Amino acid sequence: MKITVVGTGYVGLVTGTCFAEMGNSVVCVDIDENKISLMKSGKTPIYEPQLQELMQRNIEQSRLDFTTSLKDGIKEAEVIFLALPTPPSEDGSADLKYVLGVADELGSTLDHYAVIVDKSTVPVGTSARVKKAIEKNIKVEFDVVSNPEFLREGFAISDFMSPDRIVVGVKKGSVAEKRMTQLYEPLTNDGSELYIMDEASAEMTKYAANAFLATKISFMNEIANLCELVGADADSVRLGIGSDERIGKRFLYPGIGYGGSCFPKDVLAIHKIASDNNYELKIVGAVNEVNEFQKKVLITKITKVFGNDLSGKKFALWGLAFKAETDDIREAPALEIITGLLSMGAQVRAYDPEAIENVKKFYGQPEGLSFEDHYQALDEVDGLIIATEWNMFKEPDFARMKQIMKRPIIFDGRNIYDPDTMKENNFTYFSIGRKEVK
Ligand SMILES: NC(=O)c1ccc[n+]([C@@H]2O[C@H](COP(=O)([O-])OP(=O)(O)OC[C@H]3O[C@@H](n4cnc5c(N)ncnc54)[C@H](O)[C@@H]3O)[C@@H](O)[C@H]2O)c1
């Protein structure tokens, strides 16, 4: 099939590359000229396992191309995916200006029948708004379909190629349904479930899924905070409850709050959708509140040890990305920690295997923040903070660390070490929901 993907970010580039890998002919469109020229040369602007190799192969075999021109990009398209940003507006609602802007442009550019597929995460009713925006100027038939994306950064290729489910909001029996079913056939033939539903239900499914997952995280974080107060061990509790199949083991890790480009904004957006409909989603509101609190727990632990004036203190920070296996720093808890420490006068020596460049762009060069290599970051520091659960942090050379650090104190926001091991190695160790080691 001839496919166009408009918006070539985390979702768009993975979508385009994977459909090309299945044998389709794909053009990816983006307004960012630097990104497009980088991708044309076979390089990915984001870090995502397997993506680079897959992209290169499909470019070489002429199934994947890139352009900044929407008009050229959609010339022969049978299916046009919109994978555009939907950032939060000030009131928490999803800002649809990118999606509706492109819909407008499609209306005056498209000159043949195509199925337009919304892959962005959008409020209920957006399919209808996209349709209206296109209809204003269009002279040909078209259909609008909702096909929310559930991939996880860090596992994006495998999630896209073998998804738990594919959700398509489309009129049953329509040409668009047939085309979408055909497009996803390589995946459904391999056992992935395809759920056809109406557009509103598809749009709601995406928000409900993310709100539920965020709820699981905030719930476990609250239980972990309570564990600290009553002397229980959050990791034992996690295993104890997670082995109940109705609860499940995944997404139960206590930590420093969820971040990333999806959960924070989607939780706010579904809350706003409810209040716009005169209904309060109380649980979802609390999930956000708990998360805001949780993002600060490491700073609270640090100030309990060092006080509120951190001038003259130096901290190493391992991990900047919002989670492991990505370079994405959007809403990363590490950023909150850096900002907090700098505002209290501390110096921060930060390291991340993939996300340093993005943090440099985000902060510029503020006083007190430097970027170092893995162990170099520990030089003469008063403490180490762990903010991302990269595998390379999990089994470090503790003896070497102690030699380099001024004080052997670790604030672990991801519970990657065993408190007993830390005791054996004579570290002072703070983690989430577990006993302090002093
Ligand atoms: N990142 C994820 O893990 C993930 C997962 C599922 C769903 N989503 C949803 O998918 C959507 C896209 O997210 P993302 O993380 O890929 O965003 P992103 O910011 O990484 O990418 C969006 C791309 O769109 C481009 N763009 C903006 N305006 C454009 C225009 N007029 N024409 C062409 N390109 C334009 C930007 O330059 C950017 O490259 C969002 O709604 C998000 O909520 C994201």
CSV table of C-alpha atoms and ligand atoms in Angstrom, one decimal:
chain,number,residue,atom,x,y,z
A,1,MET,CA,0.0,0.0,0.0
A,2,LYS,CA,1.1,3.6,-0.5
A,3,ILE,CA,1.3,5.3,2.9
A,4,THR,CA,2.1,8.8,4.1
A,5,VAL,CA,2.9,9.6,7.7
A,6,VAL,CA,2.6,13.3,8.6
A,7,GLY,CA,4.7,14.2,11.7
A,8,THR,CA,7.9,12.1,11.9
A,9,GLY,CA,8.6,12.1,15.6
A,10,TYR,CA,8.7,9.1,18.0
A,11,VAL,CA,5.4,7.7,16.8
A,12,GLY,CA,5.6,8.8,13.1
A,13,LEU,CA,9.0,7.5,12.4
A,14,VAL,CA,8.4,4.1,14.0
A,15,THR,CA,5.0,3.8,12.2
A,16,GLY,CA,6.5,4.8,8.8
A,17,THR,CA,9.6,2.5,9.2
A,18,CYS,CA,7.5,-0.5,10.4
A,19,PHE,CA,5.0,-0.2,7.6
A,20,ALA,CA,7.8,0.0,5.1
A,21,GLU,CA,9.4,-3.1,6.7
A,22,MET,CA,6.1,-4.9,6.0
A,23,GLY,CA,6.5,-4.1,2.3
A,24,ASN,CA,4.5,-0.9,1.9
A,25,SER,CA,5.8,2.2,0.2
A,26,VAL,CA,6.0,5.0,2.8
A,27,VAL,CA,6.7,8.7,2.7
A,28,CYS,CA,7.2,10.5,6.0
A,29,VAL,CA,6.5,14.2,6.1
A,30,ASP,CA,7.8,16.7,8.7
A,31,ILE,CA,8.1,20.5,8.9
A,32,ASP,CA,11.5,20.2,10.6
A,33,GLU,CA,14.0,20.5,7.7
A,34,ASN,CA,17.0,19.4,9.9
A,35,LYS,CA,15.2,16.3,10.9
A,36,ILE,CA,14.2,15.5,7.3
A,37,SER,CA,17.7,15.9,5.9
A,38,LEU,CA,19.1,13.8,8.7
A,39,MET,CA,16.6,11.0,8.1
A,40,LYS,CA,17.2,11.2,4.3
A,41,SER,CA,20.8,10.4,5.0
A,42,GLY,CA,19.7,7.3,6.9
A,43,LYS,CA,20.1,8.6,10.4
A,44,THR,CA,17.5,8.6,13.1
A,45,PRO,CA,17.0,11.8,15.1
A,46,ILE,CA,15.9,9.8,18.1
A,47,TYR,CA,17.4,6.9,20.1
A,48,GLU,CA,15.2,3.8,19.8
A,49,PRO,CA,16.5,0.3,19.8
A,50,GLN,CA,16.6,-1.3,16.3
A,51,LEU,CA,15.2,1.8,14.6
A,52,GLN,CA,18.4,2.9,12.9
A,53,GLU,CA,19.0,-0.5,11.2
A,54,LEU,CA,15.4,-0.9,10.1
A,55,MET,CA,15.3,2.7,8.7
A,56,GLN,CA,18.5,2.3,6.7
A,57,ARG,CA,17.4,-1.0,5.2
A,58,ASN,CA,14.0,0.3,4.1
A,59,ILE,CA,15.6,3.5,2.6
A,60,GLU,CA,18.1,1.4,0.7
A,61,GLN,CA,15.3,-0.8,-0.7
A,62,SER,CA,13.4,2.3,-1.7
A,63,ARG,CA,10.4,1.7,0.5
A,64,LEU,CA,10.9,4.6,2.8
A,65,ASP,CA,11.4,8.3,1.9
A,66,PHE,CA,11.2,11.7,3.6
A,67,THR,CA,10.0,15.1,2.6
A,68,THR,CA,9.1,18.5,4.1
A,69,SER,CA,6.4,19.0,1.4
A,70,LEU,CA,2.9,17.7,2.4
A,71,LYS,CA,1.8,18.2,-1.2
A,72,ASP,CA,4.5,15.9,-2.6
A,73,GLY,CA,4.2,13.5,0.3
A,74,ILE,CA,0.5,12.7,-0.2
A,75,LYS,CA,0.6,12.5,-4.1
A,76,GLU,CA,-0.2,8.8,-4.3
A,77,ALA,CA,-1.2,8.1,-0.7
A,78,GLU,CA,-3.9,5.5,-0.1
A,79,VAL,CA,-3.6,5.9,3.7
A,80,ILE,CA,-2.4,9.1,5.4
A,81,PHE,CA,-1.4,8.8,9.1
A,82,LEU,CA,-1.4,11.9,11.3
A,83,ALA,CA,1.2,11.4,14.0
A,84,LEU,CA,1.4,15.0,15.2
A,85,PRO,CA,2.0,16.4,18.6
A,86,THR,CA,-1.0,17.0,21.0
A,87,PRO,CA,0.7,18.9,23.8
A,88,PRO,CA,-1.2,20.1,26.9
A,89,SER,CA,-2.8,23.6,26.7
A,90,GLU,CA,-2.7,25.7,29.9
A,91,ASP,CA,-6.0,24.2,31.1
A,92,GLY,CA,-4.8,20.6,30.6
A,93,SER,CA,-6.8,19.9,27.4
A,94,ALA,CA,-4.9,18.5,24.4
A,95,ASP,CA,-3.9,21.3,22.0
A,96,LEU,CA,-5.2,20.2,18.6
A,97,LYS,CA,-3.6,23.0,16.6
A,98,TYR,CA,-1.1,20.7,14.8
A,99,VAL,CA,-3.7,18.1,14.0
A,100,LEU,CA,-6.4,20.5,12.8
A,101,GLY,CA,-3.8,22.7,11.0
A,102,VAL,CA,-2.7,19.7,8.9
A,103,ALA,CA,-6.3,18.6,8.4
A,104,ASP,CA,-7.0,22.1,7.0
A,105,GLU,CA,-4.0,21.8,4.6
A,106,LEU,CA,-5.1,18.3,3.5
A,107,GLY,CA,-8.5,19.8,2.6
A,108,SER,CA,-7.0,22.1,0.0
A,109,THR,CA,-4.3,19.6,-1.2
A,110,LEU,CA,-5.7,16.1,-1.4
A,111,ASP,CA,-6.9,15.3,-5.0
A,112,HIS,CA,-7.8,11.6,-4.7
A,113,TYR,CA,-9.6,9.3,-2.3
A,114,ALA,CA,-7.6,8.5,0.8
A,115,VAL,CA,-8.2,7.2,4.3
A,116,ILE,CA,-6.9,9.7,6.8
A,117,VAL,CA,-5.9,8.1,10.1
A,118,ASP,CA,-5.5,9.9,13.3
A,119,LYS,CA,-2.7,8.2,15.3
A,120,SER,CA,-2.1,11.1,17.7
A,121,THR,CA,-3.7,10.9,21.1
A,122,VAL,CA,-6.8,13.1,20.9
A,123,PRO,CA,-9.9,13.9,22.8
A,124,VAL,CA,-13.2,12.2,22.0
A,125,GLY,CA,-14.8,13.9,19.0
A,126,THR,CA,-11.5,14.8,17.3
A,127,SER,CA,-12.2,12.5,14.3
A,128,ALA,CA,-15.4,14.5,13.6
A,129,ARG,CA,-13.4,17.8,13.9
A,130,VAL,CA,-10.7,16.6,11.6
A,131,LYS,CA,-13.4,15.6,9.1
A,132,LYS,CA,-15.0,19.0,9.3
A,133,ALA,CA,-11.7,20.8,8.8
A,134,ILE,CA,-10.9,18.8,5.7
A,135,GLU,CA,-14.4,19.1,4.3
A,136,LYS,CA,-14.2,22.9,4.1
A,137,ASN,CA,-12.1,22.9,0.9
A,138,ILE,CA,-12.0,19.4,-0.4
A,139,LYS,CA,-13.3,18.3,-3.8
A,140,VAL,CA,-12.8,14.5,-3.5
A,141,GLU,CA,-14.2,11.7,-1.2
A,142,PHE,CA,-12.2,10.8,1.9
A,143,ASP,CA,-12.7,9.0,5.2
A,144,VAL,CA,-11.3,9.8,8.7
A,145,VAL,CA,-10.4,6.9,11.0
A,146,SER,CA,-9.1,6.8,14.6
A,147,ASN,CA,-6.2,4.4,15.2
A,148,PRO,CA,-4.5,5.3,18.5
A,149,GLU,CA,-1.0,4.2,19.1
A,150,PHE,CA,0.0,2.2,22.2
A,151,LEU,CA,3.8,1.7,21.6
A,152,ARG,CA,6.2,2.2,24.5
A,153,GLU,CA,9.4,4.2,23.9
A,154,GLY,CA,12.3,1.9,24.3
A,155,PHE,CA,10.3,-1.0,22.9
A,156,ALA,CA,8.7,0.9,20.1
A,157,ILE,CA,9.7,-1.4,17.2
A,158,SER,CA,8.7,-4.7,18.9
A,159,ASP,CA,5.5,-3.1,20.3
A,160,PHE,CA,4.5,-1.9,16.8
A,161,MET,CA,5.4,-5.2,15.1
A,162,SER,CA,3.7,-7.4,17.7
A,163,PRO,CA,1.1,-5.2,19.5
A,164,ASP,CA,-1.1,-6.6,22.3
A,165,ARG,CA,-4.0,-5.1,20.3
A,166,ILE,CA,-4.7,-2.8,17.4
A,167,VAL,CA,-7.7,-0.4,17.9
A,168,VAL,CA,-9.4,1.1,14.9
A,169,GLY,CA,-12.3,3.5,15.2
A,170,VAL,CA,-14.1,3.3,11.8
A,171,LYS,CA,-17.6,2.8,10.4
A,172,LYS,CA,-18.2,-1.0,10.1
A,173,GLY,CA,-18.5,-2.2,6.5
A,174,SER,CA,-16.9,0.9,5.0
A,175,VAL,CA,-14.1,1.0,2.4
A,176,ALA,CA,-11.9,2.6,5.2
A,177,GLU,CA,-12.5,-0.4,7.4
A,178,LYS,CA,-11.4,-2.8,4.6
A,179,ARG,CA,-8.3,-0.8,3.9
A,180,MET,CA,-7.3,-0.7,7.6
A,181,THR,CA,-7.9,-4.4,8.0
A,182,GLN,CA,-5.8,-5.1,5.0
A,183,LEU,CA,-3.0,-2.8,6.2
A,184,TYR,CA,-2.7,-4.6,9.5
A,185,GLU,CA,-3.1,-8.1,8.1
A,186,PRO,CA,0.6,-9.0,8.5
A,187,LEU,CA,0.2,-8.3,12.3
A,188,THR,CA,-3.2,-9.9,12.8
A,189,ASN,CA,-2.0,-13.0,10.8
A,190,ASP,CA,0.7,-13.2,13.5
A,191,GLY,CA,-1.9,-13.3,16.3
A,192,SER,CA,-2.4,-9.6,17.2
A,193,GLU,CA,-6.0,-8.7,18.0
A,194,LEU,CA,-7.7,-6.1,15.9
A,195,TYR,CA,-10.6,-4.3,17.6
A,196,ILE,CA,-12.9,-2.4,15.3
A,197,MET,CA,-15.1,0.1,17.1
A,198,ASP,CA,-16.6,3.6,16.6
A,199,GLU,CA,-14.3,6.6,16.5
A,200,ALA,CA,-15.3,8.0,19.9
A,201,SER,CA,-14.6,4.6,21.7
A,202,ALA,CA,-11.2,4.3,20.0
A,203,GLU,CA,-10.2,7.8,21.1
A,204,MET,CA,-11.4,7.1,24.7
A,205,THR,CA,-9.6,3.7,24.8
A,206,LYS,CA,-6.3,5.4,24.4
A,207,TYR,CA,-6.9,7.9,27.3
A,208,ALA,CA,-8.4,5.2,29.5
A,209,ALA,CA,-5.4,2.9,29.0
A,210,ASN,CA,-2.9,5.6,29.9
A,211,ALA,CA,-4.9,6.8,32.8
A,212,PHE,CA,-5.2,3.2,34.2
A,213,LEU,CA,-1.4,2.6,33.8
A,214,ALA,CA,-0.6,5.9,35.5
A,215,THR,CA,-3.1,5.0,38.3
A,216,LYS,CA,-1.1,1.7,38.9
A,217,ILE,CA,2.1,3.7,39.2
A,218,SER,CA,0.7,6.4,41.5
A,219,PHE,CA,-1.0,3.7,43.6
A,220,MET,CA,2.2,1.8,44.1
A,221,ASN,CA,4.1,5.0,44.9
A,222,GLU,CA,1.6,5.8,47.7
A,223,ILE,CA,1.9,2.3,49.1
A,224,ALA,CA,5.7,2.7,49.0
A,225,ASN,CA,5.5,6.0,50.9
A,226,LEU,CA,3.3,4.3,53.5
A,227,CYS,CA,5.8,1.3,53.7
A,228,GLU,CA,8.5,3.7,54.7
A,229,LEU,CA,6.4,5.1,57.5
A,230,VAL,CA,5.4,1.7,58.9
A,231,GLY,CA,8.7,-0.2,58.3
A,232,ALA,CA,7.4,-2.5,55.5
A,233,ASP,CA,9.4,-3.2,52.4
A,234,ALA,CA,7.8,-1.9,49.2
A,235,ASP,CA,9.6,-4.4,47.0
A,236,SER,CA,8.3,-7.4,49.0
A,237,VAL,CA,4.9,-5.9,48.9
A,238,ARG,CA,5.1,-5.4,45.2
A,239,LEU,CA,6.0,-9.0,44.6
A,240,GLY,CA,3.3,-10.1,47.1
A,241,ILE,CA,0.5,-8.3,45.4
A,242,GLY,CA,1.8,-8.5,41.8
A,243,SER,CA,1.7,-12.3,41.8
A,244,ASP,CA,-2.1,-12.1,42.0
A,245,GLU,CA,-3.1,-12.4,38.3
A,246,ARG,CA,-5.9,-9.9,38.8
A,247,ILE,CA,-3.3,-7.3,39.7
A,248,GLY,CA,-0.3,-8.3,37.6
A,249,LYS,CA,3.4,-7.7,38.2
A,250,ARG,CA,4.0,-4.9,35.6
A,251,PHE,CA,3.9,-1.2,36.3
A,252,LEU,CA,4.1,-1.8,40.0
A,253,TYR,CA,7.6,-0.5,40.6
A,254,PRO,CA,7.8,2.3,43.2
A,255,GLY,CA,9.9,5.2,42.0
A,256,ILE,CA,10.0,9.0,41.5
A,257,GLY,CA,6.9,9.3,39.5
A,258,TYR,CA,6.0,8.8,35.9
A,259,GLY,CA,7.2,11.2,33.2
A,260,GLY,CA,7.5,11.1,29.4
A,261,SER,CA,5.5,12.7,26.7
A,262,CYS,CA,2.3,10.6,27.3
A,263,PHE,CA,1.2,9.9,30.9
A,264,PRO,CA,1.4,13.4,32.3
A,265,LYS,CA,-0.4,15.1,29.5
A,266,ASP,CA,-2.9,12.3,28.9
A,267,VAL,CA,-3.9,12.2,32.6
A,268,LEU,CA,-4.5,15.9,32.5
A,269,ALA,CA,-6.4,15.7,29.2
A,270,ILE,CA,-8.9,12.9,30.3
A,271,HIS,CA,-9.5,14.8,33.5
A,272,LYS,CA,-10.3,17.9,31.5
A,273,ILE,CA,-12.5,16.0,29.0
A,274,ALA,CA,-14.5,14.8,32.1
A,275,SER,CA,-14.8,18.3,33.6
A,276,ASP,CA,-15.9,19.7,30.2
A,277,ASN,CA,-18.7,17.2,30.5
A,278,ASN,CA,-19.6,18.2,34.1
A,279,TYR,CA,-18.1,15.1,35.6
A,280,GLU,CA,-15.2,14.8,37.9
A,281,LEU,CA,-12.8,11.9,37.4
A,282,LYS,CA,-11.7,11.9,41.0
A,283,ILE,CA,-9.3,9.0,40.8
A,284,VAL,CA,-7.5,10.5,37.8
A,285,GLY,CA,-7.2,13.8,39.6
A,286,ALA,CA,-5.6,12.1,42.6
A,287,VAL,CA,-3.2,10.2,40.3
A,288,ASN,CA,-1.8,13.4,39.0
A,289,GLU,CA,-1.5,14.9,42.5
A,290,VAL,CA,0.3,11.9,43.8
A,291,ASN,CA,2.7,12.0,40.9
A,292,GLU,CA,3.6,15.7,41.5
A,293,PHE,CA,4.3,14.8,45.1
A,294,GLN,CA,6.4,11.7,44.1
A,295,LYS,CA,8.6,13.7,41.7
A,296,LYS,CA,9.9,15.6,44.8
A,297,VAL,CA,10.5,12.7,47.2
A,298,LEU,CA,14.2,12.4,46.4
A,299,ILE,CA,14.8,16.1,47.0
A,300,THR,CA,13.0,15.8,50.3
A,301,LYS,CA,15.3,12.9,51.3
A,302,ILE,CA,18.4,14.9,50.2
A,303,THR,CA,17.3,18.0,52.2
A,304,LYS,CA,16.7,15.8,55.3
A,305,VAL,CA,20.4,14.9,55.1
A,306,PHE,CA,21.9,18.1,54.0
A,307,GLY,CA,19.4,20.9,54.9
A,308,ASN,CA,17.8,23.3,52.5
A,309,ASP,CA,20.9,25.3,51.7
A,310,LEU,CA,22.9,23.1,49.4
A,311,SER,CA,25.5,25.7,48.4
A,312,GLY,CA,29.0,24.2,48.2
A,313,LYS,CA,27.4,20.7,47.8
A,314,LYS,CA,28.0,18.6,44.7
A,315,PHE,CA,25.8,15.8,43.5
A,316,ALA,CA,26.2,13.3,40.7
A,317,LEU,CA,23.1,12.4,38.8
A,318,TRP,CA,22.9,9.1,36.9
A,319,GLY,CA,20.0,9.1,34.4
A,320,LEU,CA,18.3,11.9,32.6
A,321,ALA,CA,15.9,10.2,30.3
A,322,PHE,CA,12.3,9.7,31.6
A,323,LYS,CA,13.0,6.0,31.5
A,324,ALA,CA,15.6,3.6,30.3
A,325,GLU,CA,16.2,2.8,26.6
A,326,THR,CA,15.2,6.2,25.3
A,327,ASP,CA,16.7,9.7,24.9
A,328,ASP,CA,13.3,11.3,25.5
A,329,ILE,CA,13.4,13.8,28.4
A,330,ARG,CA,9.9,15.2,28.2
A,331,GLU,CA,8.6,15.5,31.7
A,332,ALA,CA,11.5,13.5,33.0
A,333,PRO,CA,11.7,13.4,36.9
A,334,ALA,CA,15.5,14.0,36.5
A,335,LEU,CA,14.7,17.6,35.3
A,336,GLU,CA,12.7,18.4,38.4
A,337,ILE,CA,15.6,17.1,40.5
A,338,ILE,CA,18.2,19.2,38.6
A,339,THR,CA,16.0,22.3,38.9
A,340,GLY,CA,15.4,21.7,42.6
A,341,LEU,CA,19.1,21.1,43.4
A,342,LEU,CA,20.3,24.1,41.4
A,343,SER,CA,17.8,26.4,43.0
A,344,MET,CA,19.1,25.4,46.4
A,345,GLY,CA,22.7,26.2,45.4
A,346,ALA,CA,24.0,22.7,44.7
A,347,GLN,CA,26.2,21.7,41.8
A,348,VAL,CA,25.1,18.8,39.6
A,349,ARG,CA,27.3,16.5,37.6
A,350,ALA,CA,25.0,14.7,35.2
A,351,TYR,CA,25.4,11.6,33.1
A,352,ASP,CA,23.1,9.6,30.8
A,353,PRO,CA,24.1,7.2,28.0
A,354,GLU,CA,21.7,8.8,25.5
A,355,ALA,CA,19.9,11.9,26.7
A,356,ILE,CA,22.7,14.4,27.4
A,357,GLU,CA,22.2,16.3,24.1
A,358,ASN,CA,18.5,16.8,24.7
A,359,VAL,CA,19.1,18.1,28.3
A,360,LYS,CA,21.8,20.5,27.0
A,361,LYS,CA,19.2,21.8,24.5
A,362,PHE,CA,16.6,22.1,27.3
A,363,TYR,CA,18.7,23.9,29.9
A,364,GLY,CA,21.4,25.7,27.8
A,365,GLN,CA,24.4,26.2,30.1
A,366,PRO,CA,23.0,27.1,33.6
A,367,GLU,CA,25.6,27.7,36.3
A,368,GLY,CA,26.2,24.7,38.5
A,369,LEU,CA,25.2,22.0,35.9
A,370,SER,CA,27.8,20.0,34.0
A,371,PHE,CA,27.7,16.9,31.9
A,372,GLU,CA,30.2,14.2,32.6
A,373,ASP,CA,31.1,10.6,31.8
A,374,HIS,CA,29.7,7.8,33.9
A,375,TYR,CA,32.2,7.5,36.7
A,376,GLN,CA,33.7,10.9,36.1
A,377,ALA,CA,30.4,12.4,37.3
A,378,LEU,CA,31.2,11.0,40.8
A,379,ASP,CA,34.3,13.1,41.3
A,380,GLU,CA,34.3,14.5,44.8
A,381,VAL,CA,30.5,14.5,45.1
A,382,ASP,CA,28.5,14.6,48.3
A,383,GLY,CA,26.1,12.1,47.0
A,384,LEU,CA,24.9,10.2,43.9
A,385,ILE,CA,21.3,10.4,42.7
A,386,ILE,CA,19.8,7.7,40.4
A,387,ALA,CA,16.9,8.9,38.3
A,388,THR,CA,16.7,6.4,35.4
A,389,GLU,CA,16.9,2.6,35.6
A,390,TRP,CA,19.5,2.1,32.7
A,391,ASN,CA,20.9,-1.4,32.9
A,392,MET,CA,24.5,0.0,32.9
A,393,PHE,CA,23.8,1.5,36.4
A,394,LYS,CA,22.6,-1.8,37.9
A,395,GLU,CA,25.9,-3.5,38.7
A,396,PRO,CA,28.5,-0.8,39.1
A,397,ASP,CA,32.0,-1.1,40.7
A,398,PHE,CA,31.0,0.0,44.2
A,399,ALA,CA,34.7,0.0,45.4
A,400,ARG,CA,35.7,2.3,42.6
A,401,MET,CA,32.7,4.6,43.3
A,402,LYS,CA,33.7,4.9,46.9
A,403,GLN,CA,37.2,5.9,46.0
A,404,ILE,CA,35.9,8.7,43.7
A,405,MET,CA,33.0,10.1,45.8
A,406,LYS,CA,33.6,12.5,48.7
A,407,ARG,CA,30.8,10.8,50.7
A,408,PRO,CA,29.4,7.4,49.9
A,409,ILE,CA,25.7,8.4,49.9
A,410,ILE,CA,23.3,7.2,47.2
A,411,PHE,CA,19.7,8.4,46.7
A,412,ASP,CA,18.2,5.8,44.5
A,413,GLY,CA,14.9,6.8,42.8
A,414,ARG,CA,14.5,3.5,41.0
A,415,ASN,CA,15.4,0.9,43.7
A,416,ILE,CA,18.0,-0.7,41.5
A,417,TYR,CA,20.3,-1.8,44.4
A,418,ASP,CA,19.6,-4.3,47.2
A,419,PRO,CA,19.8,-2.5,50.6
A,420,ASP,CA,21.7,-5.4,52.1
A,421,THR,CA,24.4,-5.2,49.4
A,422,MET,CA,24.7,-1.4,50.1
A,423,LYS,CA,25.2,-2.2,53.7
A,424,GLU,CA,27.9,-4.7,53.0
A,425,ASN,CA,29.6,-2.0,50.8
A,426,ASN,CA,29.3,0.6,53.5
A,427,PHE,CA,27.1,3.0,51.6
A,428,THR,CA,24.5,5.3,53.1
A,429,TYR,CA,21.6,4.4,50.9
A,430,PHE,CA,18.1,5.8,50.5
A,431,SER,CA,15.6,4.3,48.1
A,432,ILE,CA,11.8,4.3,47.7
A,433,GLY,CA,9.6,2.5,50.1
A,434,ARG,CA,12.4,0.5,51.7
A,435,LYS,CA,14.6,0.8,54.8
A,436,GLU,CA,17.3,3.4,55.0
A,437,VAL,CA,20.8,2.0,55.1
A,438,LYS,CA,23.1,4.1,57.3
B,1,LIG,N1,5.9,9.1,22.1
B,1,LIG,C1,5.1,8.1,22.5
B,1,LIG,O1,5.6,7.1,23.2
B,1,LIG,C2,3.7,8.0,22.1
B,1,LIG,C3,3.0,6.8,22.2
B,1,LIG,C4,1.7,6.7,21.8
B,1,LIG,C5,1.0,7.8,21.3
B,1,LIG,N2,1.7,9.0,21.3
B,1,LIG,C6,1.0,10.2,20.7
B,1,LIG,O2,1.4,10.4,19.4
B,1,LIG,C7,1.4,11.8,19.0
B,1,LIG,C8,2.8,12.1,18.5
B,1,LIG,O3,3.7,11.9,19.6
B,1,LIG,P1,5.3,11.9,19.4
B,1,LIG,O4,5.9,11.5,20.7
B,1,LIG,O5,5.6,11.1,18.2
B,1,LIG,O6,5.6,13.5,19.1
B,1,LIG,P2,6.9,14.1,18.5
B,1,LIG,O7,6.9,15.5,19.1
B,1,LIG,O8,8.1,13.2,18.8
B,1,LIG,O9,6.7,14.2,17.0
B,1,LIG,C9,5.8,15.0,16.3
B,1,LIG,C10,6.4,15.5,15.0
B,1,LIG,O10,5.5,16.3,14.3
B,1,LIG,C11,6.1,17.3,13.5
B,1,LIG,N3,5.2,18.3,13.1
B,1,LIG,C12,4.6,19.3,13.8
B,1,LIG,N4,3.8,20.0,13.0
B,1,LIG,C13,3.8,19.5,11.8
B,1,LIG,C14,3.2,19.7,10.6
B,1,LIG,N5,2.4,20.8,10.4
B,1,LIG,N6,3.5,19.0,9.5
B,1,LIG,C15,4.3,17.9,9.6
B,1,LIG,N7,5.0,17.6,10.8
B,1,LIG,C16,4.7,18.4,11.8
B,1,LIG,C17,7.2,17.7,14.5
B,1,LIG,O11,8.2,18.4,13.9
B,1,LIG,C18,7.6,16.4,15.1
B,1,LIG,O12,8.7,15.8,14.4
B,1,LIG,C19,1.0,12.5,20.3
B,1,LIG,O13,-0.4,12.7,20.2
B,1,LIG,C20,1.3,11.5,21.4
B,1,LIG,O14,0.5,11.7,22.5
B,1,LIG,C21,3.0,9.1,21.6
